[in-house]
Each structure stands twice: as structure tokens, then as C-alpha cells.
């Protein structure tokens, strides 16, 4: 207000000792008009500042929401890819374990059949020789036949048990490998999500600072 009074005085419209009533009324109106103009300018400036602040905050919120949405989308993509890879690795490990078990069973069955056939042949040969030598040796031949058959059965069981143990060991190793692959893929998923979120935050921080 002091500045306005000084400017009006400089222009010759300020208070003077010899001014007429009309001049004093005119000066009063000019002062009131100047005060009203200043108040309107201050109100307009405050409104402009408030609007700019609101627009800036809204823009920052939109940017943050967009960035979070993009980070979530990237995380979902990483998790889906990791889940597909984990499922594929698990299926391959299970298929390999089944193949090894089936091969072991087939090998065991073949060995058992061959051992049984060989024992039967030897038993029949011994029995034929015993019959040729006389009835007295038949009982001995039968006992020997039973011994040979028992031995063949024991060998067959040993082969079967060994094959089964081998199959169980292979299946256990395959299961452990599948679990290891699953844990490794879970770690990859976790690292990928954490890296994506960290990079996204680092990307938006400068924008937020500028806002």
C-alpha cells in the first residue's frame, strides 16, 4: 500500500494539501481500485498455484499407478515362464525315472526267465542221467534237481531284488534332481521379481523427484 501511495503521489494524484474534495474522492477511488486489484491478483496467483500442485500430484499418482501395474505385469510374466519351465523339467525327470524303472524290470524279468530255463534244462539232464543209471539214483537226482531249482530261484530273487534296488535308487535320484530343479527355478523367479521391482523403482524415482 505504501508503494501504491508513493506511485500515485509521483503521478500527481496522491494526497495534496490544496486538493479539492472531488480530487480527494477520485484519489480514494483509485486507492480502493488498486487494493482490489492487488487482492484479486493474489487470489488468482494462489488459485493458479493450488491448481498446479493438484495437477502435479495427480500426474505423480498416475505415473506411480502405471509403474506399479507394469511391475506387476512383468512379475506375472516371469512367474508364468518359471512355472512352465519348472513343470517341463519335473515331467522330464519323472519320465526318465519311469523309463529307467521299466528297463530295470524288463532286464530283471529276462534274467529270471533265462536262469529258470537254464536250471530246468540242467535239472532235466540230471534227471535223465539218473534214470539211465537206475532207479536207485532217482531219489538223489530229484534232490539235486530240487537243490538246483532252489539255487536258481534264489539267484533269480537276488537279481530281482538288485534290479528293484537299482530302480528305487534311480527313481530317488530323479526325484531329488527334480526337487533341486524346482527349488532353483523358484529362486530364479524370486530373483527376477526382486530385480524387476528394483529396476522399476529406480526408473520412477527420478520422475517423482522431478514432479
Short mmCIF file of N, CA and C in Angstrom, two decimals, residues 14-153:
data_model
loop_
_atom_site.label_atom_id
_atom_site.label_comp_id
_atom_site.label_asym_id
_atom_site.label_seq_id
_atom_site.Cartn_x
_atom_site.Cartn_y
_atom_site.Cartn_z
N UNK A 14 -1.78 11.78 -5.69
CA UNK A 14 -1.72 11.45 -4.27
C UNK A 14 -2.31 12.58 -3.44
N UNK A 15 -2.36 12.41 -2.14
CA UNK A 15 -2.91 13.46 -1.25
C UNK A 15 -2.08 14.73 -1.33
N UNK A 16 -2.72 15.85 -1.47
CA UNK A 16 -2.06 17.16 -1.50
C UNK A 16 -2.82 18.10 -0.55
N UNK A 17 -2.07 19.01 -0.06
CA UNK A 17 -2.66 19.92 0.94
C UNK A 17 -3.75 20.79 0.32
N UNK A 18 -3.60 21.11 -1.02
CA UNK A 18 -4.53 22.06 -1.63
C UNK A 18 -5.49 21.38 -2.60
N UNK A 19 -5.70 20.01 -2.48
CA UNK A 19 -6.59 19.31 -3.41
C UNK A 19 -8.03 19.60 -3.05
N UNK A 20 -8.88 19.56 -4.07
CA UNK A 20 -10.31 19.80 -3.88
C UNK A 20 -10.99 18.54 -3.39
N UNK A 21 -12.20 18.63 -2.88
CA UNK A 21 -12.94 17.43 -2.44
C UNK A 21 -13.12 16.43 -3.57
N UNK A 22 -13.38 16.91 -4.81
CA UNK A 22 -13.54 15.98 -5.93
C UNK A 22 -12.25 15.21 -6.19
N UNK A 23 -11.12 15.91 -6.08
CA UNK A 23 -9.83 15.24 -6.32
C UNK A 23 -9.57 14.21 -5.23
N UNK A 24 -9.92 14.57 -3.97
CA UNK A 24 -9.69 13.60 -2.88
C UNK A 24 -10.58 12.36 -3.06
N UNK A 25 -11.80 12.55 -3.50
CA UNK A 25 -12.69 11.41 -3.76
C UNK A 25 -12.12 10.53 -4.87
N UNK A 26 -11.59 11.18 -5.92
CA UNK A 26 -11.01 10.43 -7.02
C UNK A 26 -9.80 9.63 -6.55
N UNK A 27 -9.00 10.25 -5.70
CA UNK A 27 -7.82 9.54 -5.18
C UNK A 27 -8.23 8.35 -4.32
N UNK A 28 -9.27 8.53 -3.53
CA UNK A 28 -9.76 7.42 -2.68
C UNK A 28 -10.25 6.26 -3.54
N UNK A 29 -10.98 6.57 -4.61
CA UNK A 29 -11.45 5.52 -5.51
C UNK A 29 -10.29 4.78 -6.16
N UNK A 30 -9.27 5.57 -6.56
CA UNK A 30 -8.11 4.93 -7.18
C UNK A 30 -7.41 4.00 -6.19
N UNK A 31 -7.30 4.43 -4.94
CA UNK A 31 -6.66 3.58 -3.93
C UNK A 31 -7.47 2.30 -3.70
N UNK A 32 -8.78 2.44 -3.61
CA UNK A 32 -9.62 1.25 -3.42
C UNK A 32 -9.51 0.30 -4.61
N UNK A 33 -9.49 0.87 -5.81
CA UNK A 33 -9.35 0.05 -7.01
C UNK A 33 -8.01 -0.68 -7.01
N UNK A 34 -6.95 0.03 -6.60
CA UNK A 34 -5.62 -0.60 -6.56
C UNK A 34 -5.59 -1.73 -5.54
N UNK A 35 -6.21 -1.49 -4.36
CA UNK A 35 -6.24 -2.54 -3.34
C UNK A 35 -7.01 -3.76 -3.84
N UNK A 36 -8.17 -3.51 -4.50
CA UNK A 36 -8.96 -4.62 -5.03
C UNK A 36 -8.18 -5.39 -6.09
N UNK A 37 -7.45 -4.65 -6.92
CA UNK A 37 -6.66 -5.32 -7.97
C UNK A 37 -5.58 -6.20 -7.36
N UNK A 38 -4.91 -5.70 -6.31
CA UNK A 38 -3.87 -6.49 -5.64
C UNK A 38 -4.46 -7.75 -5.03
N UNK A 39 -5.61 -7.61 -4.35
CA UNK A 39 -6.25 -8.77 -3.72
C UNK A 39 -6.67 -9.80 -4.78
N UNK A 40 -7.23 -9.32 -5.89
CA UNK A 40 -7.62 -10.24 -6.96
C UNK A 40 -6.40 -10.95 -7.55
N UNK A 41 -5.31 -10.20 -7.71
CA UNK A 41 -4.08 -10.81 -8.24
C UNK A 41 -3.55 -11.88 -7.30
N UNK A 42 -3.58 -11.57 -5.98
CA UNK A 42 -3.12 -12.57 -5.00
C UNK A 42 -4.01 -13.81 -5.02
N UNK A 43 -5.32 -13.63 -5.10
CA UNK A 43 -6.24 -14.77 -5.14
C UNK A 43 -6.01 -15.61 -6.40
N UNK A 44 -5.84 -14.91 -7.54
CA UNK A 44 -5.58 -15.62 -8.79
C UNK A 44 -4.28 -16.41 -8.73
N UNK A 45 -3.24 -15.79 -8.14
CA UNK A 45 -1.95 -16.47 -8.02
C UNK A 45 -2.07 -17.70 -7.13
N UNK A 46 -2.81 -17.56 -6.00
CA UNK A 46 -2.99 -18.72 -5.10
C UNK A 46 -3.77 -19.83 -5.80
N UNK A 47 -4.82 -19.44 -6.55
CA UNK A 47 -5.61 -20.44 -7.27
C UNK A 47 -4.76 -21.17 -8.31
N UNK A 48 -3.92 -20.39 -9.02
CA UNK A 48 -3.04 -21.00 -10.03
C UNK A 48 -2.05 -21.97 -9.39
N UNK A 49 -1.47 -21.56 -8.25
CA UNK A 49 -0.51 -22.43 -7.55
C UNK A 49 -1.19 -23.71 -7.07
N UNK A 50 -2.40 -23.57 -6.47
CA UNK A 50 -3.12 -24.75 -5.98
C UNK A 50 -3.47 -25.69 -7.12
N UNK A 51 -3.92 -25.13 -8.27
CA UNK A 51 -4.27 -25.97 -9.40
C UNK A 51 -3.04 -26.71 -9.94
N UNK A 52 -1.91 -25.99 -10.01
CA UNK A 52 -0.67 -26.62 -10.49
C UNK A 52 -0.23 -27.74 -9.55
N UNK A 53 -0.38 -27.49 -8.23
CA UNK A 53 0.01 -28.52 -7.26
C UNK A 53 -0.89 -29.76 -7.41
N UNK A 54 -2.20 -29.55 -7.55
CA UNK A 54 -3.12 -30.67 -7.71
C UNK A 54 -2.82 -31.46 -8.98
N UNK A 55 -2.58 -30.74 -10.09
CA UNK A 55 -2.25 -31.42 -11.33
C UNK A 55 -0.95 -32.20 -11.21
N UNK A 56 0.04 -31.63 -10.52
CA UNK A 56 1.32 -32.32 -10.33
C UNK A 56 1.14 -33.57 -9.50
N UNK A 57 0.36 -33.47 -8.40
CA UNK A 57 0.12 -34.64 -7.56
C UNK A 57 -0.65 -35.71 -8.32
N UNK A 58 -1.64 -35.30 -9.12
CA UNK A 58 -2.40 -36.26 -9.91
C UNK A 58 -1.52 -36.96 -10.93
N UNK A 59 -0.64 -36.19 -11.59
CA UNK A 59 0.28 -36.79 -12.56
C UNK A 59 1.23 -37.77 -11.89
N UNK A 60 1.72 -37.41 -10.70
CA UNK A 60 2.62 -38.31 -9.98
C UNK A 60 1.90 -39.58 -9.58
N UNK A 61 0.64 -39.46 -9.14
CA UNK A 61 -0.13 -40.64 -8.75
C UNK A 61 -0.38 -41.54 -9.96
N UNK A 62 -0.73 -40.93 -11.10
CA UNK A 62 -0.95 -41.74 -12.31
C UNK A 62 0.33 -42.45 -12.73
N UNK A 63 1.46 -41.75 -12.66
CA UNK A 63 2.73 -42.37 -13.02
C UNK A 63 3.06 -43.52 -12.09
N UNK A 64 2.81 -43.32 -10.79
CA UNK A 64 3.09 -44.39 -9.82
C UNK A 64 2.20 -45.60 -10.08
N UNK A 65 0.90 -45.37 -10.31
CA UNK A 65 -0.01 -46.48 -10.57
C UNK A 65 0.38 -47.22 -11.85
N UNK A 66 0.74 -46.48 -12.88
CA UNK A 66 1.16 -47.11 -14.13
C UNK A 66 2.41 -47.94 -13.94
N UNK A 67 3.37 -47.40 -13.18
CA UNK A 67 4.63 -48.12 -12.95
C UNK A 67 4.39 -49.39 -12.14
N UNK A 68 3.55 -49.28 -11.11
CA UNK A 68 3.23 -50.47 -10.30
C UNK A 68 2.54 -51.52 -11.15
N UNK A 69 1.61 -51.10 -12.01
CA UNK A 69 0.91 -52.06 -12.88
C UNK A 69 1.89 -52.75 -13.82
N UNK A 70 2.83 -51.98 -14.39
CA UNK A 70 3.83 -52.58 -15.27
C UNK A 70 4.72 -53.57 -14.52
N UNK A 71 5.10 -53.21 -13.29
CA UNK A 71 5.93 -54.11 -12.48
C UNK A 71 5.18 -55.40 -12.17
N UNK A 72 3.90 -55.28 -11.82
CA UNK A 72 3.11 -56.48 -11.54
C UNK A 72 2.97 -57.34 -12.79
N UNK A 73 2.77 -56.73 -13.94
CA UNK A 73 2.66 -57.48 -15.19
C UNK A 73 3.95 -58.22 -15.50
N UNK A 74 5.09 -57.55 -15.32
CA UNK A 74 6.38 -58.20 -15.54
C UNK A 74 6.58 -59.35 -14.56
N UNK A 75 6.19 -59.15 -13.31
CA UNK A 75 6.33 -60.22 -12.31
C UNK A 75 5.48 -61.42 -12.68
N UNK A 76 4.24 -61.16 -13.14
CA UNK A 76 3.38 -62.28 -13.56
C UNK A 76 3.99 -63.02 -14.74
N UNK A 77 4.54 -62.30 -15.69
CA UNK A 77 5.18 -62.95 -16.84
C UNK A 77 6.35 -63.83 -16.41
N UNK A 78 7.17 -63.30 -15.49
CA UNK A 78 8.32 -64.08 -15.02
C UNK A 78 7.85 -65.33 -14.29
N UNK A 79 6.83 -65.20 -13.45
CA UNK A 79 6.33 -66.35 -12.69
C UNK A 79 5.71 -67.40 -13.61
N UNK A 80 4.96 -66.95 -14.64
CA UNK A 80 4.36 -67.91 -15.57
C UNK A 80 5.44 -68.66 -16.36
N UNK A 81 6.46 -67.94 -16.82
CA UNK A 81 7.55 -68.60 -17.55
C UNK A 81 8.29 -69.59 -16.66
N UNK A 82 8.54 -69.19 -15.41
CA UNK A 82 9.24 -70.08 -14.49
C UNK A 82 8.40 -71.32 -14.18
N UNK A 83 7.08 -71.13 -14.04
CA UNK A 83 6.20 -72.26 -13.74
C UNK A 83 6.18 -73.24 -14.91
N UNK A 84 6.14 -72.72 -16.14
CA UNK A 84 6.17 -73.59 -17.31
C UNK A 84 7.48 -74.37 -17.38
N UNK A 85 8.59 -73.68 -17.13
CA UNK A 85 9.88 -74.37 -17.18
C UNK A 85 10.00 -75.40 -16.07
N UNK A 86 9.48 -75.05 -14.88
CA UNK A 86 9.55 -76.00 -13.77
C UNK A 86 8.72 -77.24 -14.07
N UNK A 87 7.51 -77.04 -14.62
CA UNK A 87 6.65 -78.17 -14.96
C UNK A 87 7.30 -79.06 -16.01
N UNK A 88 7.92 -78.44 -17.02
CA UNK A 88 8.59 -79.21 -18.06
C UNK A 88 9.75 -80.02 -17.49
N UNK A 89 10.56 -79.42 -16.61
CA UNK A 89 11.69 -80.13 -16.01
C UNK A 89 11.22 -81.28 -15.13
N UNK A 90 10.15 -81.05 -14.36
CA UNK A 90 9.62 -82.11 -13.50
C UNK A 90 9.09 -83.27 -14.33
N UNK A 91 8.36 -82.97 -15.40
CA UNK A 91 7.83 -84.03 -16.26
C UNK A 91 8.96 -84.83 -16.89
N UNK A 92 10.01 -84.15 -17.32
CA UNK A 92 11.14 -84.87 -17.92
C UNK A 92 11.81 -85.78 -16.91
N UNK A 93 11.98 -85.29 -15.67
CA UNK A 93 12.62 -86.11 -14.64
C UNK A 93 11.77 -87.33 -14.32
N UNK A 94 10.46 -87.15 -14.23
CA UNK A 94 9.58 -88.28 -13.94
C UNK A 94 9.58 -89.29 -15.08
N UNK A 95 9.54 -88.80 -16.31
CA UNK A 95 9.57 -89.70 -17.47
C UNK A 95 10.86 -90.51 -17.50
N UNK A 96 11.99 -89.85 -17.20
CA UNK A 96 13.27 -90.56 -17.19
C UNK A 96 13.29 -91.61 -16.09
N UNK A 97 12.75 -91.28 -14.92
CA UNK A 97 12.71 -92.25 -13.82
C UNK A 97 11.84 -93.45 -14.19
N UNK A 98 10.68 -93.20 -14.80
CA UNK A 98 9.82 -94.31 -15.22
C UNK A 98 10.50 -95.18 -16.27
N UNK A 99 11.20 -94.54 -17.19
CA UNK A 99 11.88 -95.31 -18.24
C UNK A 99 12.94 -96.23 -17.63
N UNK A 100 13.71 -95.69 -16.67
CA UNK A 100 14.76 -96.50 -16.04
C UNK A 100 14.15 -97.65 -15.25
N UNK A 101 13.06 -97.38 -14.53
CA UNK A 101 12.40 -98.44 -13.75
C UNK A 101 11.88 -99.54 -14.67
N UNK A 102 11.22 -99.14 -15.77
CA UNK A 102 10.70 -100.13 -16.71
C UNK A 102 11.83 -100.95 -17.33
N UNK A 103 12.93 -100.29 -17.67
CA UNK A 103 14.07 -101.02 -18.24
C UNK A 103 14.64 -102.01 -17.23
N UNK A 104 14.72 -101.58 -15.95
CA UNK A 104 15.24 -102.48 -14.92
C UNK A 104 14.32 -103.68 -14.72
N UNK A 105 13.00 -103.43 -14.72
CA UNK A 105 12.06 -104.54 -14.57
C UNK A 105 12.15 -105.51 -15.75
N UNK A 106 12.26 -104.97 -16.95
CA UNK A 106 12.37 -105.82 -18.14
C UNK A 106 13.65 -106.65 -18.09
N UNK A 107 14.76 -106.01 -17.69
CA UNK A 107 16.03 -106.73 -17.59
C UNK A 107 15.94 -107.82 -16.52
N UNK A 108 15.31 -107.50 -15.39
CA UNK A 108 15.16 -108.48 -14.32
C UNK A 108 14.32 -109.66 -14.78
N UNK A 109 13.22 -109.38 -15.49
CA UNK A 109 12.37 -110.46 -15.98
C UNK A 109 13.11 -111.35 -16.97
N UNK A 110 13.90 -110.73 -17.84
CA UNK A 110 14.67 -111.51 -18.81
C UNK A 110 15.68 -112.42 -18.12
N UNK A 111 16.40 -111.85 -17.15
CA UNK A 111 17.39 -112.65 -16.42
C UNK A 111 16.73 -113.80 -15.67
N UNK A 112 15.57 -113.52 -15.07
CA UNK A 112 14.86 -114.57 -14.33
C UNK A 112 14.42 -115.69 -15.25
N UNK A 113 13.87 -115.33 -16.39
CA UNK A 113 13.42 -116.35 -17.34
C UNK A 113 14.59 -117.18 -17.84
N UNK A 114 15.70 -116.53 -18.15
CA UNK A 114 16.87 -117.26 -18.64
C UNK A 114 17.43 -118.19 -17.57
N UNK A 115 17.50 -117.69 -16.32
CA UNK A 115 18.02 -118.52 -15.24
C UNK A 115 17.11 -119.71 -14.98
N UNK A 116 15.79 -119.49 -15.02
CA UNK A 116 14.85 -120.58 -14.79
C UNK A 116 14.94 -121.63 -15.89
N UNK A 117 15.02 -121.17 -17.14
CA UNK A 117 15.12 -122.11 -18.26
C UNK A 117 16.40 -122.93 -18.18
N UNK A 118 17.50 -122.24 -17.84
CA UNK A 118 18.77 -122.95 -17.73
C UNK A 118 18.73 -123.97 -16.59
N UNK A 119 18.16 -123.60 -15.47
CA UNK A 119 18.06 -124.53 -14.35
C UNK A 119 17.17 -125.71 -14.71
N UNK A 120 16.08 -125.44 -15.42
CA UNK A 120 15.19 -126.52 -15.83
C UNK A 120 15.90 -127.49 -16.76
N UNK A 121 16.68 -126.93 -17.69
CA UNK A 121 17.43 -127.80 -18.60
C UNK A 121 18.43 -128.68 -17.85
N UNK A 122 19.16 -128.06 -16.93
CA UNK A 122 20.13 -128.83 -16.15
C UNK A 122 19.43 -129.90 -15.31
N UNK A 123 18.28 -129.52 -14.74
CA UNK A 123 17.55 -130.49 -13.92
C UNK A 123 17.06 -131.67 -14.76
N UNK A 124 16.52 -131.36 -15.94
CA UNK A 124 16.05 -132.43 -16.82
C UNK A 124 17.20 -133.34 -17.27
N UNK A 125 18.36 -132.74 -17.53
CA UNK A 125 19.52 -133.54 -17.95
C UNK A 125 19.97 -134.46 -16.81
N UNK A 126 20.04 -133.87 -15.61
CA UNK A 126 20.46 -134.69 -14.47
C UNK A 126 19.44 -135.80 -14.20
N UNK A 127 18.17 -135.45 -14.32
CA UNK A 127 17.13 -136.46 -14.08
C UNK A 127 17.20 -137.57 -15.12
N UNK A 128 17.45 -137.20 -16.36
CA UNK A 128 17.57 -138.22 -17.41
C UNK A 128 18.77 -139.13 -17.16
N UNK A 129 19.89 -138.52 -16.76
CA UNK A 129 21.08 -139.34 -16.45
C UNK A 129 20.81 -140.27 -15.28
N UNK A 130 20.09 -139.74 -14.30
CA UNK A 130 19.81 -140.56 -13.13
C UNK A 130 18.90 -141.73 -13.48
N UNK A 131 17.92 -141.47 -14.31
CA UNK A 131 17.03 -142.56 -14.72
C UNK A 131 17.79 -143.61 -15.53
N UNK A 132 18.74 -143.15 -16.31
CA UNK A 132 19.52 -144.11 -17.10
C UNK A 132 20.39 -144.98 -16.21
N UNK A 133 20.89 -144.43 -15.14
CA UNK A 133 21.76 -145.20 -14.24
C UNK A 133 20.98 -146.15 -13.34
N UNK A 134 19.73 -145.90 -13.19
CA UNK A 134 18.97 -146.85 -12.37
C UNK A 134 18.02 -146.13 -11.43
N UNK A 135 17.08 -146.91 -10.99
CA UNK A 135 16.07 -146.35 -10.12
C UNK A 135 16.65 -145.90 -8.79
N UNK A 136 17.76 -146.52 -8.41
CA UNK A 136 18.35 -146.21 -7.11
C UNK A 136 18.87 -144.78 -7.02
N UNK A 137 19.26 -144.26 -8.15
CA UNK A 137 19.83 -142.90 -8.13
C UNK A 137 18.79 -141.82 -8.42
N UNK A 138 17.54 -142.27 -8.65
CA UNK A 138 16.49 -141.30 -8.98
C UNK A 138 16.25 -140.32 -7.83
N UNK A 139 16.20 -140.88 -6.64
CA UNK A 139 15.94 -140.01 -5.49
C UNK A 139 17.04 -138.97 -5.31
N UNK A 140 18.29 -139.41 -5.53
CA UNK A 140 19.40 -138.45 -5.43
C UNK A 140 19.30 -137.37 -6.51
N UNK A 141 18.90 -137.82 -7.69
CA UNK A 141 18.77 -136.86 -8.79
C UNK A 141 17.66 -135.85 -8.50
N UNK A 142 16.57 -136.36 -7.93
CA UNK A 142 15.48 -135.45 -7.60
C UNK A 142 15.91 -134.43 -6.54
N UNK A 143 16.68 -134.92 -5.56
CA UNK A 143 17.17 -134.00 -4.54
C UNK A 143 18.08 -132.94 -5.16
N UNK A 144 18.94 -133.42 -6.06
CA UNK A 144 19.85 -132.47 -6.72
C UNK A 144 19.07 -131.50 -7.60
N UNK A 145 18.01 -132.05 -8.20
CA UNK A 145 17.17 -131.18 -9.03
C UNK A 145 16.52 -130.08 -8.18
N UNK A 146 16.00 -130.49 -7.04
CA UNK A 146 15.39 -129.51 -6.15
C UNK A 146 16.41 -128.47 -5.68
N UNK A 147 17.63 -128.95 -5.42
CA UNK A 147 18.68 -128.03 -4.99
C UNK A 147 19.01 -127.02 -6.09
N UNK A 148 19.09 -127.56 -7.32
CA UNK A 148 19.41 -126.67 -8.44
C UNK A 148 18.27 -125.67 -8.66
N UNK A 149 17.04 -126.19 -8.59
CA UNK A 149 15.90 -125.28 -8.76
C UNK A 149 15.86 -124.22 -7.66
N UNK A 150 16.14 -124.66 -6.42
CA UNK A 150 16.18 -123.70 -5.32
C UNK A 150 17.26 -122.66 -5.51
N UNK A 151 18.43 -123.13 -5.97
CA UNK A 151 19.53 -122.20 -6.22
C UNK A 151 19.15 -121.19 -7.31
N UNK A 152 18.51 -121.73 -8.37
CA UNK A 152 18.10 -120.84 -9.47
C UNK A 152 17.08 -119.81 -8.99
N UNK A 153 16.15 -120.28 -8.15
CA UNK A 153 15.16 -119.34 -7.62
C UNK A 153 15.81 -118.27 -6.74
#
